[in-house]
mmCIF file of C-alpha atoms in Angstrom:
data_model
loop_
_atom_site.group_PDB
_atom_site.id
_atom_site.type_symbol
_atom_site.label_atom_id
_atom_site.label_comp_id
_atom_site.label_asym_id
_atom_site.label_seq_id
_atom_site.Cartn_x
_atom_site.Cartn_y
_atom_site.Cartn_z
ATOM 1 C CA MET A 444 -0.037 -0.269 0.264
ATOM 2 C CA THR A 445 2.351 3.451 -0.585
ATOM 3 C CA ILE A 446 -0.306 6.530 0.780
ATOM 4 C CA LYS A 447 -0.776 9.307 -1.140
ATOM 5 C CA GLY A 448 -2.892 11.072 1.603
ATOM 6 C CA VAL A 449 -2.991 11.308 5.108
ATOM 7 C CA LEU A 450 -6.195 12.888 7.739
ATOM 8 C CA PHE A 451 -6.446 13.983 11.287
ATOM 9 C CA ASP A 452 -8.348 13.554 13.919
ATOM 10 C CA PHE A 453 -8.554 16.927 15.612
ATOM 11 C CA SER A 454 -8.570 16.672 19.528
ATOM 12 C CA GLY A 455 -6.101 14.300 20.833
ATOM 13 C CA THR A 456 -4.564 14.100 18.160
ATOM 14 C CA LEU A 457 -3.420 17.638 17.215
ATOM 15 C CA CYS A 458 -4.505 19.422 19.679
ATOM 16 C CA ARG A 459 -6.058 19.090 22.914
ATOM 17 C CA ILE A 460 -7.895 21.239 24.701
ATOM 18 C CA GLU A 461 -7.592 22.845 28.600
ATOM 19 C CA PRO A 462 -8.153 20.972 31.464
ATOM 20 C CA VAL A 463 -11.158 21.925 33.635
ATOM 21 C CA GLY A 464 -9.816 23.873 35.956
ATOM 22 C CA ASP A 465 -8.202 26.198 33.663
ATOM 23 C CA TRP A 466 -11.358 26.434 31.174
ATOM 24 C CA LEU A 467 -13.486 27.155 34.218
ATOM 25 C CA ASP A 468 -10.821 30.164 36.018
ATOM 26 C CA ALA A 469 -10.563 31.557 31.955
ATOM 27 C CA VAL A 470 -13.853 32.453 31.880
ATOM 28 C CA LEU A 471 -14.569 33.415 35.846
ATOM 29 C CA ASP A 472 -11.253 35.065 35.395
ATOM 30 C CA GLU A 473 -13.314 37.384 32.406
ATOM 31 C CA ALA A 474 -16.481 38.267 34.278
ATOM 32 C CA GLY A 475 -14.298 38.915 36.954
ATOM 33 C CA ILE A 476 -16.158 36.578 39.248
ATOM 34 C CA ARG A 477 -13.637 36.020 42.423
ATOM 35 C CA LEU A 478 -14.488 32.601 44.186
ATOM 36 C CA PRO A 479 -12.830 30.754 47.467
ATOM 37 C CA ASP A 480 -10.414 27.595 46.985
ATOM 38 C CA ASP A 481 -12.507 24.640 47.832
ATOM 39 C CA GLU A 482 -15.673 26.314 46.268
ATOM 40 C CA LEU A 483 -13.363 26.855 42.819
ATOM 41 C CA ARG A 484 -13.026 23.525 43.845
ATOM 42 C CA ARG A 485 -15.846 22.185 43.588
ATOM 43 C CA TYR A 486 -17.686 23.938 40.092
ATOM 44 C CA THR A 487 -14.201 22.402 38.241
ATOM 45 C CA GLU A 488 -14.680 18.701 40.116
ATOM 46 C CA GLU A 489 -18.846 19.196 39.491
ATOM 47 C CA LEU A 490 -18.027 20.160 35.598
ATOM 48 C CA GLU A 491 -15.586 17.369 35.173
ATOM 49 C CA ALA A 492 -18.136 14.667 36.297
ATOM 50 C CA THR A 493 -20.658 15.938 34.063
ATOM 51 C CA GLY A 494 -17.999 16.240 31.196
ATOM 52 C CA ALA A 495 -18.951 19.406 29.832
ATOM 53 C CA LEU A 496 -16.436 20.483 28.184
ATOM 54 C CA PRO A 497 -15.269 19.690 25.089
ATOM 55 C CA GLY A 498 -12.103 17.414 24.288
ATOM 56 C CA GLY A 499 -12.218 16.680 28.517
ATOM 57 C CA PRO A 500 -13.102 13.821 30.239
ATOM 58 C CA ALA A 501 -16.014 11.731 29.225
ATOM 59 C CA PRO A 502 -19.620 12.316 31.248
ATOM 60 C CA GLN A 503 -20.280 9.474 34.334
ATOM 61 C CA GLN A 504 -23.058 10.319 33.133
ATOM 62 C CA VAL A 505 -25.374 11.268 31.159
ATOM 63 C CA PRO A 506 -29.249 12.320 32.187
ATOM 64 C CA PRO A 507 -31.378 10.651 30.397
ATOM 65 C CA HIS A 508 -33.272 13.536 29.312
ATOM 66 C CA LEU A 509 -29.696 14.033 27.105
ATOM 67 C CA ALA A 510 -29.599 10.608 26.014
ATOM 68 C CA GLU A 511 -30.399 11.179 22.748
ATOM 69 C CA LEU A 512 -28.939 14.700 22.163
ATOM 70 C CA TRP A 513 -25.606 13.222 23.735
ATOM 71 C CA ALA A 514 -25.225 10.651 21.022
ATOM 72 C CA THR A 515 -25.358 12.401 17.767
ATOM 73 C CA ARG A 516 -24.362 15.481 19.717
ATOM 74 C CA ASP A 517 -21.444 16.473 16.544
ATOM 75 C CA GLU A 518 -24.331 15.923 13.387
ATOM 76 C CA SER A 519 -24.913 20.031 13.736
ATOM 77 C CA ALA A 520 -23.323 23.304 16.133
ATOM 78 C CA GLU A 521 -26.953 23.741 18.075
ATOM 79 C CA ARG A 522 -27.230 19.603 18.976
ATOM 80 C CA HIS A 523 -23.035 20.610 20.317
ATOM 81 C CA ARG A 524 -24.156 23.427 21.315
ATOM 82 C CA ALA A 525 -27.199 22.592 23.444
ATOM 83 C CA ALA A 526 -25.379 19.245 24.822
ATOM 84 C CA TYR A 527 -22.639 20.512 26.786
ATOM 85 C CA THR A 528 -24.329 23.397 27.466
ATOM 86 C CA GLY A 529 -26.605 21.203 28.869
ATOM 87 C CA LEU A 530 -24.305 18.985 31.061
ATOM 88 C CA SER A 531 -22.905 21.905 31.911
ATOM 89 C CA ARG A 532 -26.330 22.935 32.820
ATOM 90 C CA GLN A 533 -26.236 19.599 35.428
ATOM 91 C CA VAL A 534 -23.564 22.278 37.412
ATOM 92 C CA ALA A 535 -25.045 24.981 39.994
ATOM 93 C CA LEU A 536 -22.325 27.523 38.794
ATOM 94 C CA PRO A 537 -22.789 31.420 40.017
ATOM 95 C CA ASP A 538 -24.133 32.781 38.011
ATOM 96 C CA PRO A 539 -26.181 31.467 34.620
ATOM 97 C CA ALA A 540 -24.667 32.786 32.371
ATOM 98 C CA LEU A 541 -21.273 31.412 32.458
ATOM 99 C CA HIS A 542 -22.334 27.881 31.004
ATOM 100 C CA ASP A 543 -22.775 29.791 27.452
ATOM 101 C CA ALA A 544 -19.080 31.475 28.215
ATOM 102 C CA LEU A 545 -17.721 27.942 28.862
ATOM 103 C CA TYR A 546 -18.615 26.693 25.796
ATOM 104 C CA ASP A 547 -17.554 29.996 23.956
ATOM 105 C CA ARG A 548 -13.598 30.017 26.107
ATOM 106 C CA HIS A 549 -13.980 26.559 24.392
ATOM 107 C CA ARG A 550 -13.793 27.610 20.623
ATOM 108 C CA THR A 551 -11.093 29.945 21.514
ATOM 109 C CA PRO A 552 -7.114 29.091 19.946
ATOM 110 C CA ALA A 553 -6.087 29.875 23.796
ATOM 111 C CA ALA A 554 -8.093 26.963 25.059
ATOM 112 C CA TRP A 555 -6.458 24.584 22.785
ATOM 113 C CA HIS A 556 -2.867 23.608 22.611
ATOM 114 C CA PRO A 557 -0.817 21.745 20.076
ATOM 115 C CA TYR A 558 1.503 18.819 20.757
ATOM 116 C CA PRO A 559 4.512 19.719 19.892
ATOM 117 C CA ASP A 560 5.123 17.348 16.776
ATOM 118 C CA ALA A 561 2.358 18.669 15.293
ATOM 119 C CA ALA A 562 3.298 21.440 12.817
ATOM 120 C CA GLU A 563 6.317 18.838 11.706
ATOM 121 C CA VAL A 564 4.719 16.551 11.149
ATOM 122 C CA LEU A 565 1.790 18.185 8.575
ATOM 123 C CA SER A 566 4.346 19.920 6.731
ATOM 124 C CA GLY A 567 7.216 16.741 6.349
ATOM 125 C CA LEU A 568 3.996 14.781 5.195
ATOM 126 C CA ARG A 569 2.756 17.610 1.870
ATOM 127 C CA GLY A 570 6.986 18.151 1.924
ATOM 128 C CA ARG A 571 6.709 15.277 0.315
ATOM 129 C CA GLY A 572 3.722 15.044 -1.566
ATOM 130 C CA ILE A 573 1.741 13.299 0.517
ATOM 131 C CA SER A 574 -2.434 15.020 0.754
ATOM 132 C CA THR A 575 -3.209 16.366 4.631
ATOM 133 C CA GLY A 576 -6.262 16.939 6.075
ATOM 134 C CA LEU A 577 -8.853 17.457 8.648
ATOM 135 C CA ILE A 578 -11.803 15.444 9.792
ATOM 136 C CA SER A 579 -13.630 15.849 13.151
ATOM 137 C CA ASN A 580 -16.997 14.970 15.338
ATOM 138 C CA ILE A 581 -17.577 18.574 16.138
ATOM 139 C CA GLY A 582 -20.432 21.333 16.140
ATOM 140 C CA TRP A 583 -17.940 24.674 14.887
ATOM 141 C CA ASP A 584 -15.127 25.580 12.860
ATOM 142 C CA PRO A 585 -12.077 24.663 14.290
ATOM 143 C CA ARG A 586 -9.626 26.028 11.804
ATOM 144 C CA PRO A 587 -9.124 29.208 13.039
ATOM 145 C CA VAL A 588 -7.383 27.620 16.590
ATOM 146 C CA LEU A 589 -5.136 25.053 13.551
ATOM 147 C CA ASP A 590 -4.301 28.853 12.460
ATOM 148 C CA ALA A 591 -3.907 30.565 15.709
ATOM 149 C CA HIS A 592 -1.335 27.754 16.067
ATOM 150 C CA GLY A 593 0.876 27.632 12.704
ATOM 151 C CA ILE A 594 -1.151 24.207 11.963
ATOM 152 C CA GLY A 595 -3.842 25.415 9.697
ATOM 153 C CA ALA A 596 -1.133 26.188 6.954
ATOM 154 C CA HIS A 597 -0.259 22.786 6.508
ATOM 155 C CA LEU A 598 -3.668 20.668 5.218
ATOM 156 C CA ASP A 599 -5.982 20.657 1.949
ATOM 157 C CA ALA A 600 -8.253 19.736 3.545
ATOM 158 C CA ALA A 601 -10.908 20.266 6.073
ATOM 159 C CA VAL A 602 -14.340 17.937 6.430
ATOM 160 C CA LEU A 603 -16.246 18.577 9.900
ATOM 161 C CA SER A 604 -18.867 16.298 11.225
ATOM 162 C CA TYR A 605 -21.575 19.399 11.685
ATOM 163 C CA GLU A 606 -21.701 20.656 8.374
ATOM 164 C CA HIS A 607 -22.262 16.905 6.599
ATOM 165 C CA GLU A 608 -24.728 16.283 9.553
ATOM 166 C CA ILE A 609 -23.102 12.750 9.526
ATOM 167 C CA GLN A 610 -21.080 11.617 13.116
ATOM 168 C CA LYS A 611 -17.479 8.843 12.943
ATOM 169 C CA PRO A 612 -17.624 6.239 12.079
ATOM 170 C CA ASP A 613 -19.975 6.392 9.610
ATOM 171 C CA PRO A 614 -18.568 5.270 6.155
ATOM 172 C CA ARG A 615 -19.905 8.933 4.092
ATOM 173 C CA LEU A 616 -18.324 11.332 6.482
ATOM 174 C CA PHE A 617 -14.941 9.473 5.347
ATOM 175 C CA ARG A 618 -15.529 9.412 1.804
ATOM 176 C CA ILE A 619 -15.883 12.755 1.912
ATOM 177 C CA ALA A 620 -12.884 13.223 3.213
ATOM 178 C CA CYS A 621 -10.771 11.437 1.340
ATOM 179 C CA GLU A 622 -12.504 12.829 -2.160
ATOM 180 C CA ALA A 623 -11.055 16.313 0.126
ATOM 181 C CA ILE A 624 -7.411 15.686 -0.361
ATOM 182 C CA GLY A 625 -7.520 13.829 -4.198
ATOM 183 C CA HIS A 626 -7.109 9.893 -3.684
ATOM 184 C CA ASP A 627 -8.668 6.119 -3.232
ATOM 185 C CA PRO A 628 -9.649 6.237 0.100
ATOM 186 C CA ARG A 629 -6.434 3.032 -0.342
ATOM 187 C CA ASP A 630 -4.586 4.997 -1.165
ATOM 188 C CA VAL A 631 -5.079 7.174 3.237
ATOM 189 C CA LEU A 632 -4.400 7.334 6.398
ATOM 190 C CA MET A 633 -6.381 7.838 8.805
ATOM 191 C CA VAL A 634 -4.706 9.082 12.254
ATOM 192 C CA GLY A 635 -7.021 9.616 15.268
ATOM 193 C CA ASP A 636 -7.284 8.554 19.066
ATOM 194 C CA ASP A 637 -10.331 7.621 18.580
ATOM 195 C CA ARG A 638 -10.455 3.054 18.248
ATOM 196 C CA SER A 639 -14.092 3.965 17.844
ATOM 197 C CA ALA A 640 -15.003 7.117 15.574
ATOM 198 C CA ASP A 641 -11.626 6.391 14.337
ATOM 199 C CA GLY A 642 -11.486 3.742 13.609
ATOM 200 C CA GLY A 643 -14.513 3.911 11.793
ATOM 201 C CA ALA A 644 -11.888 4.406 8.075
ATOM 202 C CA LEU A 645 -10.973 1.126 7.909
ATOM 203 C CA ASP A 646 -14.795 0.147 6.971
ATOM 204 C CA VAL A 647 -13.461 2.061 3.664
ATOM 205 C CA GLY A 648 -10.016 0.661 2.882
ATOM 206 C CA CYS A 649 -8.463 3.428 5.184
ATOM 207 C CA ALA A 650 -5.264 2.315 7.117
ATOM 208 C CA VAL A 651 -5.766 3.338 10.069
ATOM 209 C CA HIS A 652 -2.601 4.832 13.399
ATOM 210 C CA PHE A 653 -3.684 5.597 16.408
ATOM 211 C CA VAL A 654 -1.947 7.903 18.815
ATOM 212 C CA ASP A 655 -3.101 8.750 22.153
ATOM 213 C CA HIS A 656 -4.874 11.509 24.333
ATOM 214 C CA VAL A 657 -3.337 12.431 26.727
ATOM 215 C CA PRO A 658 -1.570 15.749 28.177
ATOM 216 C CA VAL A 659 0.496 17.673 25.382
ATOM 217 C CA ALA A 660 3.815 17.123 27.597
ATOM 218 C CA ASP A 661 3.308 13.483 27.778
ATOM 219 C CA ARG A 662 3.234 13.499 24.227
ATOM 220 C CA PRO A 663 6.626 14.857 22.885
ATOM 221 C CA ASP A 664 6.350 12.937 19.081
ATOM 222 C CA GLY A 665 3.312 10.694 19.078
ATOM 223 C CA LEU A 666 3.217 11.447 15.185
ATOM 224 C CA ARG A 667 6.230 11.362 14.234
ATOM 225 C CA PRO A 668 5.873 7.602 13.106
ATOM 226 C CA VAL A 669 3.746 9.584 10.550
ATOM 227 C CA LEU A 670 6.412 10.218 8.666
ATOM 228 C CA ASP A 671 7.127 6.482 8.745
ATOM 229 C CA LEU A 672 4.194 4.620 8.108
ATOM 230 C CA VAL A 673 4.369 6.697 4.657
ATOM 231 C CA GLY A 674 7.733 5.715 3.785
#
C-alpha cells in the first residue's frame, strides 16, 4: 500500500483542550468573578464529572433527557452547543450566563494546545507530496484555532461532521474526506485517538494509526511515526 494522503483527527490528535480547572478559571476571570479555593475546586470537579468540556473528560453519566442529544451532538452546531451546555447546567454555577461563556471559551485558540510535533509532521508530509486533511466530529470550525497555532496552513482540506450532519464512524464521512484530499481511501492513512470513531476509516479501506489522547507534555513526538508509515 502506497500512502498518498493522510487524514488527521483534531481533538486528542493534533491538539488537546486545556484542563477543566484552567477552562473555568479563564471564564470566571473574564466575568470578574472571584471564588474561594474550596468553591472553585468543587465547581471544577463537578464540571469534570458531567463531561461539560468538549474534548475533555467524558461524562460519568449522561442524564436521560440529554441522551439522544448527546449521541448525535456532532451532527449540527446547535446540537453540539445544546449538548455541552446541557451537561454544564447540571452544575449550579454562581451565574447562569457562565454556561454559555464556558462553551464559547472552548472554541478559542487560547483553550487549545497543539501537540509539539503536529506542525512539523504536517509540514513534513506536505514536503513529500502527501496530501493532508482534517476530519473531525465537532460542532464548530476549528480551523481558526489551527491557524492561530501554525497548523492550519499545512492542511489541504477539512471535513467537519456538523457541516455534513454525519458523525464518525459513519463511512460516508471518511469517503467525503478522502475525496476532499483527492485520493482513493485505499491510498489514505487515518490518524486519530478514538478507536471507535476513527477506526471507522477501516470500513472504507483506509489504513489507520492511533495515537494516545494524553496531555501535551506527555506526548512530545507521538505523531512522528506517521512520517515513517508513509515511507
